[in-house]
Structures are given as C-alpha cells and as structure tokens.
Amino acid sequence: LQRLLQRGYAWHNAKPRRYHRDGLALLVLPGVFHPGFFHSSGVLARYVATLDLRGRSFLELGAGTGRIALTAARAGAVVTASDIHPAAVENLRLNSTRNHLPVAVVESDLFAKLPGPFDVIAINPPYYPRTPRGWAEHAFYSGEEHAYFARLFAQLAPRVASGTEVLMVL
C-alpha cells in the first residue's frame, strides 16, 4: 500500500497543480511538498491564523509552497520563508507574488543563510527515518535515526531569543 501511495503522489506531483485553501491561491510546482495531501500543513496554518502576529518577525523553516508563511503574512507578520529545495524557493516566490503578500524568501539548509532571531518560528518537519534521495524527498525523510532533528535542535538553540515561540507539528 505504501508503494502504491508513493507512486500516486509522484504521479500527481509531476506537474503544476493549483490549490486553494483559506483564501490563498497556491500553485504547487513539481517536486514541491503538496500542503493539501497531509493534515500537518493545515493544522499548523489554522493555528498560525489564530495568533496576533502584527509586526512580529516570523520564519517558516522548510516552507515548500509557503502556505504557513503566507498565512502569517496575511496576519501582518514580517515573514521570512526558507527551503533547501530550489524548486520550493521558486514556488515560495511565485505564491508570494500570486497572493500579493510580502515574504522574504531564502534558499537555506536549516538556518545556514538565515538572519535571526525571530519572534515566531514555524516548522513542519520531515518525519520518516530514511536518507532523502533527491530534493523532493527532503520534505518527507529526516535521515537515518532522524538526523535532521539533531541538526535542527543544535541550530535552533542560538536562534531562539527570550520570548521566541517555536511551533512544530510532530
């Protein structure tokens, strides 16, 4: 069943797809994590929409299409969105423009090229313990023994200031 689901997702994700949710008009480019297929993106986006973010600095780390970053921008946050995947970076810029919402977009492996600290950091991390093979798999696979999390937490600690909120779906 898992192989069948993976093939179906790969087939669906092979061409650009339009996705509308919560007043956002997103385009999902091939190889970029589709925020509509998995509940984690929606859970985090709905929670972010409840926050008072006016004027607060906000980072979506591993943003993919930018659904969460755009939700924060619409709420008045000063938003930065990053991803390691070049197609996701292109997708972030495209969706920011399509929705007329300002988002600073950075191609970065975790915090390597990001300023900081931020008032709010939102992360929808990869969950599955396997080494990613190719860019698109970084959205799903966290490496053997979840190496992503060891790297994330080591880099996150110096980025967190007093009062920083870290939101993560696990």
CSV table of C-alpha atoms in Angstrom, one decimal:
chain,number,residue,atom,x,y,z
A,1,LEU,CA,0.0,0.0,0.0
A,2,GLN,CA,2.8,2.4,0.9
A,3,ARG,CA,4.4,1.9,-2.6
A,4,LEU,CA,1.1,2.5,-4.3
A,5,LEU,CA,0.6,5.7,-2.3
A,6,GLN,CA,4.1,6.9,-3.1
A,7,ARG,CA,3.6,6.2,-6.9
A,8,GLY,CA,0.2,8.0,-6.8
A,9,TYR,CA,1.8,11.0,-5.1
A,10,ALA,CA,4.7,11.1,-7.5
A,11,TRP,CA,2.3,10.9,-10.5
A,12,HIS,CA,0.2,13.7,-9.1
A,13,ASN,CA,3.2,15.8,-8.2
A,14,ALA,CA,4.8,15.5,-11.6
A,15,LYS,CA,3.0,18.6,-13.0
A,16,PRO,CA,2.0,22.0,-11.5
A,17,ARG,CA,-1.2,21.9,-9.5
A,18,ARG,CA,-3.5,24.7,-8.3
A,19,TYR,CA,-4.5,24.5,-4.6
A,20,HIS,CA,-7.0,26.9,-2.9
A,21,ARG,CA,-7.4,26.9,0.8
A,22,ASP,CA,-8.3,29.6,3.4
A,23,GLY,CA,-8.3,32.3,0.8
A,24,LEU,CA,-4.9,31.5,-0.6
A,25,ALA,CA,-4.4,30.7,-4.2
A,26,LEU,CA,-1.3,28.4,-4.3
A,27,LEU,CA,0.4,26.8,-7.2
A,28,VAL,CA,2.3,23.6,-6.3
A,29,LEU,CA,5.2,23.1,-8.6
A,30,PRO,CA,6.5,19.6,-9.5
A,31,GLY,CA,8.6,18.1,-6.7
A,32,VAL,CA,7.4,20.5,-4.0
A,33,PHE,CA,5.5,19.2,-1.0
A,34,HIS,CA,1.8,19.5,-1.6
A,35,PRO,CA,0.2,21.1,1.5
A,36,GLY,CA,-3.3,19.7,0.8
A,37,PHE,CA,-2.3,16.0,0.9
A,38,PHE,CA,-1.2,15.9,4.5
A,39,HIS,CA,-3.0,17.3,7.6
A,40,SER,CA,0.1,18.7,9.2
A,41,SER,CA,0.2,21.8,7.0
A,42,GLY,CA,-3.4,22.6,7.6
A,43,VAL,CA,-3.1,22.1,11.4
A,44,LEU,CA,-0.2,24.5,11.6
A,45,ALA,CA,-1.7,27.0,9.2
A,46,ARG,CA,-5.0,27.1,11.1
A,47,TYR,CA,-3.1,27.6,14.4
A,48,VAL,CA,-1.0,30.4,12.9
A,49,ALA,CA,-4.1,32.2,11.7
A,50,THR,CA,-5.3,32.4,15.4
A,51,LEU,CA,-2.2,34.3,16.5
A,52,ASP,CA,-1.7,38.1,16.8
A,53,LEU,CA,1.3,38.4,14.5
A,54,ARG,CA,1.1,42.1,13.6
A,55,GLY,CA,4.6,43.4,13.3
A,56,ARG,CA,6.2,40.3,14.6
A,57,SER,CA,9.1,38.6,12.8
A,58,PHE,CA,8.0,35.2,11.6
A,59,LEU,CA,10.0,32.3,10.0
A,60,GLU,CA,8.6,29.3,8.2
A,61,LEU,CA,11.5,26.9,8.0
A,62,GLY,CA,11.2,24.3,5.2
A,63,ALA,CA,8.3,26.3,3.7
A,64,GLY,CA,7.6,24.4,0.5
A,65,THR,CA,4.7,26.3,-1.2
A,66,GLY,CA,4.6,28.8,1.6
A,67,ARG,CA,1.1,28.1,2.9
A,68,ILE,CA,2.0,28.8,6.5
A,69,ALA,CA,4.3,31.8,5.7
A,70,LEU,CA,1.5,33.4,3.6
A,71,THR,CA,-1.0,32.8,6.4
A,72,ALA,CA,1.4,34.7,8.7
A,73,ALA,CA,2.0,37.5,6.2
A,74,ARG,CA,-1.8,37.9,5.8
A,75,ALA,CA,-2.0,38.3,9.6
A,76,GLY,CA,0.5,41.2,9.5
A,77,ALA,CA,3.8,39.4,10.4
A,78,VAL,CA,7.1,40.3,8.8
A,79,VAL,CA,7.7,37.0,7.2
A,80,THR,CA,10.8,35.1,6.0
A,81,ALA,CA,10.3,31.7,4.4
A,82,SER,CA,13.1,29.3,3.6
A,83,ASP,CA,13.6,25.9,2.0
A,84,ILE,CA,16.6,23.8,0.9
A,85,HIS,CA,14.8,22.7,-2.3
A,86,PRO,CA,15.5,25.1,-5.2
A,87,ALA,CA,12.0,24.4,-6.7
A,88,ALA,CA,10.4,25.2,-3.4
A,89,VAL,CA,12.2,28.5,-3.3
A,90,GLU,CA,10.9,29.3,-6.7
A,91,ASN,CA,7.5,28.2,-5.6
A,92,LEU,CA,7.6,30.4,-2.5
A,93,ARG,CA,8.4,33.5,-4.6
A,94,LEU,CA,5.7,32.6,-7.1
A,95,ASN,CA,3.0,32.1,-4.4
A,96,SER,CA,4.0,35.3,-2.6
A,97,THR,CA,3.5,37.3,-5.8
A,98,ARG,CA,0.3,35.4,-6.7
A,99,ASN,CA,-1.3,36.3,-3.3
A,100,HIS,CA,0.1,39.8,-3.1
A,101,LEU,CA,1.7,39.1,0.3
A,102,PRO,CA,5.3,40.2,1.1
A,103,VAL,CA,7.6,37.3,2.1
A,104,ALA,CA,11.4,37.4,2.1
A,105,VAL,CA,12.4,34.1,0.5
A,106,VAL,CA,15.8,32.4,1.3
A,107,GLU,CA,17.3,29.2,0.0
A,108,SER,CA,18.9,27.7,3.0
A,109,ASP,CA,19.7,24.4,4.7
A,110,LEU,CA,18.1,24.9,8.1
A,111,PHE,CA,19.4,28.2,9.5
A,112,ALA,CA,22.7,28.4,7.4
A,113,LYS,CA,21.7,31.5,5.5
A,114,LEU,CA,19.0,33.0,7.7
A,115,PRO,CA,19.1,36.0,10.0
A,116,GLY,CA,17.7,35.8,13.4
A,117,PRO,CA,16.4,35.6,16.0
A,118,PHE,CA,12.7,35.6,15.1
A,119,ASP,CA,9.6,36.1,17.2
A,120,VAL,CA,7.9,33.0,15.8
A,121,ILE,CA,9.4,30.0,14.0
A,122,ALA,CA,7.1,27.5,12.4
A,123,ILE,CA,8.4,24.1,11.3
A,124,ASN,CA,6.5,21.3,9.6
A,125,PRO,CA,9.5,18.8,9.6
A,126,PRO,CA,10.2,15.7,7.7
A,127,TYR,CA,9.1,12.6,9.7
A,128,TYR,CA,10.3,9.4,8.2
A,129,PRO,CA,13.7,7.9,9.1
A,130,ARG,CA,15.4,7.4,5.7
A,131,THR,CA,18.1,9.4,3.9
A,132,PRO,CA,16.5,11.6,1.3
A,133,ARG,CA,17.3,10.7,-2.3
A,134,GLY,CA,16.8,13.9,-4.2
A,135,TRP,CA,15.4,17.3,-3.4
A,136,ALA,CA,11.8,16.4,-3.2
A,137,GLU,CA,12.4,13.7,-0.5
A,138,HIS,CA,13.7,16.3,2.0
A,139,ALA,CA,10.1,17.1,2.7
A,140,PHE,CA,9.4,13.5,3.9
A,141,TYR,CA,12.7,11.9,5.1
A,142,SER,CA,14.7,13.1,8.1
A,143,GLY,CA,17.7,10.9,7.6
A,144,GLU,CA,18.8,7.8,9.3
A,145,GLU,CA,17.9,7.9,13.0
A,146,HIS,CA,16.2,11.2,12.3
A,147,ALA,CA,19.5,13.1,11.9
A,148,TYR,CA,17.5,16.2,10.7
A,149,PHE,CA,16.3,16.7,14.3
A,150,ALA,CA,19.8,16.6,15.8
A,151,ARG,CA,20.9,19.3,13.3
A,152,LEU,CA,17.7,21.3,13.7
A,153,PHE,CA,17.9,21.5,17.5
A,154,ALA,CA,21.6,22.3,17.6
A,155,GLN,CA,21.0,25.2,15.1
A,156,LEU,CA,17.7,26.3,16.7
A,157,ALA,CA,19.0,27.0,20.2
A,158,PRO,CA,21.1,30.0,19.3
A,159,ARG,CA,18.2,31.4,17.2
A,160,VAL,CA,15.8,31.5,20.0
A,161,ALA,CA,15.6,34.7,21.9
A,162,SER,CA,13.7,35.4,25.1
A,163,GLY,CA,10.0,35.1,24.1
A,164,THR,CA,10.5,33.3,20.8
A,165,GLU,CA,7.7,30.9,20.0
A,166,VAL,CA,8.6,27.7,18.2
A,167,LEU,CA,5.7,26.0,16.5
A,168,MET,CA,6.3,22.5,15.3
A,169,VAL,CA,4.0,19.7,14.1
A,170,LEU,CA,5.1,16.3,15.2
